[in-house]
Amino acid sequence: MCCLFARRTDGVSPAGPGVAIVLIALLSLRVHAAEKITFGDHMVPLFANHCLNCHNQDKVAGSFDLSSYNALMDGVSGNAVVVPGDPDASTLYKVVAHTAEPKMPKDLARLADKEIELLRAWIAGGLLETDQSKAKIANRPKVDLALGEVA
């Protein structure tokens, strides 16, 4: 990158300040893209705004509690509602995205796309509890039934 700011011997800069601004913007995007989506920092506020009125430790609608990370990981009657790394196989994601029943939040409009995408990113990122957590990995192989091979 140092060559971007070098001057030619005739006094003309090979790259003006516009190039530097673009590079800084690209680096900022890369840092932002690397941000970890966590339960504590991202999901708690989302759930507090849309879910905890019904799905909390005192009022466990549908046998499902979203008030803590451990309660969410317990799922419903011992059945997982999130599959680490696989939002499309996660019941929680599908009901929030309105691709499966019961559509959530119940009797209310669908969440904003950016909120649904945040939930998707959290699941895809391995269900991090905190930014110090290690991503969970799904314990099931994906099978392509059309080819009959394990992926």
PDB file of C-alpha atoms in Angstrom:
ATOM      1  CA  MET A   1       0.000   0.000   0.000  1.00  0.00           C
ATOM      2  CA  CYS A   2       2.953   2.343   0.393  1.00  0.00           C
ATOM      3  CA  CYS A   3       3.248   2.708  -3.377  1.00  0.00           C
ATOM      4  CA  LEU A   4      -0.197   4.333  -3.439  1.00  0.00           C
ATOM      5  CA  PHE A   5       1.178   7.346  -1.653  1.00  0.00           C
ATOM      6  CA  ALA A   6       4.518   7.562  -3.455  1.00  0.00           C
ATOM      7  CA  ARG A   7       5.178  10.482  -5.763  1.00  0.00           C
ATOM      8  CA  ARG A   8       6.582  10.221  -9.199  1.00  0.00           C
ATOM      9  CA  THR A   9       9.684  12.255  -9.985  1.00  0.00           C
ATOM     10  CA  ASP A  10       7.611  14.642 -12.091  1.00  0.00           C
ATOM     11  CA  GLY A  11       5.546  15.575  -8.996  1.00  0.00           C
ATOM     12  CA  VAL A  12       2.328  13.786 -10.080  1.00  0.00           C
ATOM     13  CA  SER A  13       0.841  11.402  -7.553  1.00  0.00           C
ATOM     14  CA  PRO A  14       0.019   7.985  -9.075  1.00  0.00           C
ATOM     15  CA  ALA A  15      -2.989   7.636  -6.781  1.00  0.00           C
ATOM     16  CA  GLY A  16      -4.991  10.533  -5.441  1.00  0.00           C
ATOM     17  CA  PRO A  17      -6.761  10.806  -2.092  1.00  0.00           C
ATOM     18  CA  GLY A  18      -9.848   9.127  -3.579  1.00  0.00           C
ATOM     19  CA  VAL A  19      -8.000   5.811  -3.782  1.00  0.00           C
ATOM     20  CA  ALA A  20      -6.967   6.075  -0.139  1.00  0.00           C
ATOM     21  CA  ILE A  21     -10.565   6.774   0.880  1.00  0.00           C
ATOM     22  CA  VAL A  22     -11.786   3.752  -1.051  1.00  0.00           C
ATOM     23  CA  LEU A  23      -9.132   1.539   0.551  1.00  0.00           C
ATOM     24  CA  ILE A  24     -10.030   2.761   4.036  1.00  0.00           C
ATOM     25  CA  ALA A  25     -13.724   2.099   3.327  1.00  0.00           C
ATOM     26  CA  LEU A  26     -12.960  -1.432   2.119  1.00  0.00           C
ATOM     27  CA  LEU A  27     -10.862  -2.162   5.201  1.00  0.00           C
ATOM     28  CA  SER A  28     -13.681  -0.864   7.408  1.00  0.00           C
ATOM     29  CA  LEU A  29     -16.144  -3.199   5.702  1.00  0.00           C
ATOM     30  CA  ARG A  30     -13.812  -6.119   6.251  1.00  0.00           C
ATOM     31  CA  VAL A  31     -13.482  -5.357   9.964  1.00  0.00           C
ATOM     32  CA  HIS A  32     -17.271  -4.950  10.273  1.00  0.00           C
ATOM     33  CA  ALA A  33     -17.871  -8.222   8.407  1.00  0.00           C
ATOM     34  CA  ALA A  34     -15.638 -10.010  10.926  1.00  0.00           C
ATOM     35  CA  GLU A  35     -17.824  -8.887  13.856  1.00  0.00           C
ATOM     36  CA  LYS A  36     -19.044 -11.876  15.812  1.00  0.00           C
ATOM     37  CA  ILE A  37     -22.811 -12.174  16.212  1.00  0.00           C
ATOM     38  CA  THR A  38     -23.454 -13.312  19.788  1.00  0.00           C
ATOM     39  CA  PHE A  39     -26.400 -14.238  21.952  1.00  0.00           C
ATOM     40  CA  GLY A  40     -25.549 -11.654  24.600  1.00  0.00           C
ATOM     41  CA  ASP A  41     -24.859  -8.712  22.297  1.00  0.00           C
ATOM     42  CA  HIS A  42     -27.304  -9.346  19.465  1.00  0.00           C
ATOM     43  CA  MET A  43     -29.931 -11.968  20.238  1.00  0.00           C
ATOM     44  CA  VAL A  44     -30.902 -10.763  23.728  1.00  0.00           C
ATOM     45  CA  PRO A  45     -32.004  -7.328  22.430  1.00  0.00           C
ATOM     46  CA  LEU A  46     -33.796  -8.938  19.469  1.00  0.00           C
ATOM     47  CA  PHE A  47     -35.627 -11.433  21.682  1.00  0.00           C
ATOM     48  CA  ALA A  48     -36.422  -8.757  24.283  1.00  0.00           C
ATOM     49  CA  ASN A  49     -38.071  -6.629  21.589  1.00  0.00           C
ATOM     50  CA  HIS A  50     -40.078  -9.394  19.921  1.00  0.00           C
ATOM     51  CA  CYS A  51     -40.205 -12.664  21.855  1.00  0.00           C
ATOM     52  CA  LEU A  52     -39.787 -12.475  25.608  1.00  0.00           C
ATOM     53  CA  ASN A  53     -43.336 -11.339  26.331  1.00  0.00           C
ATOM     54  CA  CYS A  54     -44.399 -14.913  25.623  1.00  0.00           C
ATOM     55  CA  HIS A  55     -41.222 -17.019  25.678  1.00  0.00           C
ATOM     56  CA  ASN A  56     -39.596 -16.410  29.068  1.00  0.00           C
ATOM     57  CA  GLN A  57     -38.919 -18.431  32.218  1.00  0.00           C
ATOM     58  CA  ASP A  58     -42.226 -17.381  33.799  1.00  0.00           C
ATOM     59  CA  LYS A  59     -44.434 -17.709  30.721  1.00  0.00           C
ATOM     60  CA  VAL A  60     -43.111 -20.520  28.574  1.00  0.00           C
ATOM     61  CA  ALA A  61     -45.407 -20.387  25.544  1.00  0.00           C
ATOM     62  CA  GLY A  62     -45.151 -23.510  23.453  1.00  0.00           C
ATOM     63  CA  SER A  63     -42.758 -24.982  26.035  1.00  0.00           C
ATOM     64  CA  PHE A  64     -40.078 -22.639  24.729  1.00  0.00           C
ATOM     65  CA  ASP A  65     -37.991 -20.182  26.753  1.00  0.00           C
ATOM     66  CA  LEU A  66     -35.761 -17.613  25.018  1.00  0.00           C
ATOM     67  CA  SER A  67     -34.726 -15.745  28.166  1.00  0.00           C
ATOM     68  CA  SER A  68     -31.291 -17.352  28.456  1.00  0.00           C
ATOM     69  CA  TYR A  69     -28.748 -19.017  26.227  1.00  0.00           C
ATOM     70  CA  ASN A  70     -29.061 -22.332  28.074  1.00  0.00           C
ATOM     71  CA  ALA A  71     -32.859 -22.291  27.884  1.00  0.00           C
ATOM     72  CA  LEU A  72     -32.677 -21.686  24.121  1.00  0.00           C
ATOM     73  CA  MET A  73     -30.160 -24.499  23.705  1.00  0.00           C
ATOM     74  CA  ASP A  74     -32.513 -26.817  25.657  1.00  0.00           C
ATOM     75  CA  GLY A  75     -35.072 -26.316  22.887  1.00  0.00           C
ATOM     76  CA  VAL A  76     -38.590 -27.669  23.178  1.00  0.00           C
ATOM     77  CA  SER A  77     -39.047 -30.847  25.201  1.00  0.00           C
ATOM     78  CA  GLY A  78     -35.380 -31.670  24.647  1.00  0.00           C
ATOM     79  CA  ASN A  79     -35.581 -31.178  20.872  1.00  0.00           C
ATOM     80  CA  ALA A  80     -33.196 -28.579  19.441  1.00  0.00           C
ATOM     81  CA  VAL A  81     -34.744 -25.543  17.743  1.00  0.00           C
ATOM     82  CA  VAL A  82     -31.440 -24.276  16.338  1.00  0.00           C
ATOM     83  CA  VAL A  83     -28.909 -26.256  14.322  1.00  0.00           C
ATOM     84  CA  PRO A  84     -25.418 -24.764  14.595  1.00  0.00           C
ATOM     85  CA  GLY A  85     -24.299 -23.469  11.213  1.00  0.00           C
ATOM     86  CA  ASP A  86     -27.576 -24.306   9.479  1.00  0.00           C
ATOM     87  CA  PRO A  87     -30.336 -21.672   9.719  1.00  0.00           C
ATOM     88  CA  ASP A  88     -32.487 -23.437   7.114  1.00  0.00           C
ATOM     89  CA  ALA A  89     -32.661 -26.530   9.338  1.00  0.00           C
ATOM     90  CA  SER A  90     -33.366 -24.445  12.453  1.00  0.00           C
ATOM     91  CA  THR A  91     -36.997 -24.298  13.539  1.00  0.00           C
ATOM     92  CA  LEU A  92     -36.460 -20.969  15.294  1.00  0.00           C
ATOM     93  CA  TYR A  93     -35.169 -19.350  12.110  1.00  0.00           C
ATOM     94  CA  LYS A  94     -37.942 -20.824   9.948  1.00  0.00           C
ATOM     95  CA  VAL A  95     -40.799 -19.648  12.177  1.00  0.00           C
ATOM     96  CA  VAL A  96     -39.307 -16.158  12.501  1.00  0.00           C
ATOM     97  CA  ALA A  97     -38.648 -15.967   8.745  1.00  0.00           C
ATOM     98  CA  HIS A  98     -42.258 -17.127   8.154  1.00  0.00           C
ATOM     99  CA  THR A  99     -41.215 -20.155   6.098  1.00  0.00           C
ATOM    100  CA  ALA A 100     -42.764 -22.572   8.627  1.00  0.00           C
ATOM    101  CA  GLU A 101     -45.669 -22.683  11.072  1.00  0.00           C
ATOM    102  CA  PRO A 102     -46.340 -21.318  13.573  1.00  0.00           C
ATOM    103  CA  LYS A 103     -45.213 -17.985  12.198  1.00  0.00           C
ATOM    104  CA  MET A 104     -43.635 -15.834  14.900  1.00  0.00           C
ATOM    105  CA  PRO A 105     -44.180 -13.475  16.504  1.00  0.00           C
ATOM    106  CA  LYS A 106     -47.703 -14.813  16.808  1.00  0.00           C
ATOM    107  CA  ASP A 107     -50.429 -12.588  15.360  1.00  0.00           C
ATOM    108  CA  LEU A 108     -47.909  -9.831  14.585  1.00  0.00           C
ATOM    109  CA  ALA A 109     -46.094  -8.640  11.494  1.00  0.00           C
ATOM    110  CA  ARG A 110     -42.945 -10.391  10.365  1.00  0.00           C
ATOM    111  CA  LEU A 111     -39.717  -9.009  11.833  1.00  0.00           C
ATOM    112  CA  ALA A 112     -37.667  -6.599   9.737  1.00  0.00           C
ATOM    113  CA  ASP A 113     -35.414  -8.264   7.173  1.00  0.00           C
ATOM    114  CA  LYS A 114     -32.288  -7.018   8.953  1.00  0.00           C
ATOM    115  CA  GLU A 115     -33.457  -8.652  12.208  1.00  0.00           C
ATOM    116  CA  ILE A 116     -34.174 -11.935  10.461  1.00  0.00           C
ATOM    117  CA  GLU A 117     -30.781 -11.740   8.767  1.00  0.00           C
ATOM    118  CA  LEU A 118     -29.154 -11.133  12.166  1.00  0.00           C
ATOM    119  CA  LEU A 119     -30.774 -14.319  13.508  1.00  0.00           C
ATOM    120  CA  ARG A 120     -29.647 -16.183  10.386  1.00  0.00           C
ATOM    121  CA  ALA A 121     -26.080 -14.907  10.791  1.00  0.00           C
ATOM    122  CA  TRP A 122     -26.000 -15.901  14.467  1.00  0.00           C
ATOM    123  CA  ILE A 123     -27.095 -19.450  13.682  1.00  0.00           C
ATOM    124  CA  ALA A 124     -24.787 -19.704  10.655  1.00  0.00           C
ATOM    125  CA  GLY A 125     -21.910 -18.417  12.804  1.00  0.00           C
ATOM    126  CA  GLY A 126     -22.211 -21.320  15.229  1.00  0.00           C
ATOM    127  CA  LEU A 127     -24.520 -19.983  17.971  1.00  0.00           C
ATOM    128  CA  LEU A 128     -21.925 -17.964  19.876  1.00  0.00           C
ATOM    129  CA  GLU A 129     -22.968 -17.102  23.421  1.00  0.00           C
ATOM    130  CA  THR A 130     -20.304 -14.379  23.819  1.00  0.00           C
ATOM    131  CA  ASP A 131     -17.526 -12.975  21.653  1.00  0.00           C
ATOM    132  CA  GLN A 132     -15.149 -15.318  23.537  1.00  0.00           C
ATOM    133  CA  SER A 133     -17.208 -18.442  22.775  1.00  0.00           C
ATOM    134  CA  LYS A 134     -16.160 -21.112  20.342  1.00  0.00           C
ATOM    135  CA  ALA A 135     -18.603 -21.767  17.496  1.00  0.00           C
ATOM    136  CA  LYS A 136     -20.687 -24.896  17.823  1.00  0.00           C
ATOM    137  CA  ILE A 137     -20.577 -27.372  14.985  1.00  0.00           C
ATOM    138  CA  ALA A 138     -23.555 -29.423  13.838  1.00  0.00           C
ATOM    139  CA  ASN A 139     -23.079 -33.099  14.632  1.00  0.00           C
ATOM    140  CA  ARG A 140     -24.842 -34.423  11.599  1.00  0.00           C
ATOM    141  CA  PRO A 141     -23.500 -34.983   8.099  1.00  0.00           C
ATOM    142  CA  LYS A 142     -25.383 -33.492   5.203  1.00  0.00           C
ATOM    143  CA  VAL A 143     -26.564 -36.051   2.722  1.00  0.00           C
ATOM    144  CA  ASP A 144     -27.361 -35.331  -0.897  1.00  0.00           C
ATOM    145  CA  LEU A 145     -30.175 -37.824  -1.499  1.00  0.00           C
ATOM    146  CA  ALA A 146     -30.069 -37.254  -5.231  1.00  0.00           C
ATOM    147  CA  LEU A 147     -26.513 -38.589  -5.372  1.00  0.00           C
ATOM    148  CA  GLY A 148     -26.605 -40.729  -2.223  1.00  0.00           C
ATOM    149  CA  GLU A 149     -23.242 -39.340  -1.076  1.00  0.00           C
ATOM    150  CA  VAL A 150     -22.223 -37.785   2.209  1.00  0.00           C
ATOM    151  CA  ALA A 151     -21.104 -34.178   1.768  1.00  0.00           C
TER     152      ALA A 151
END
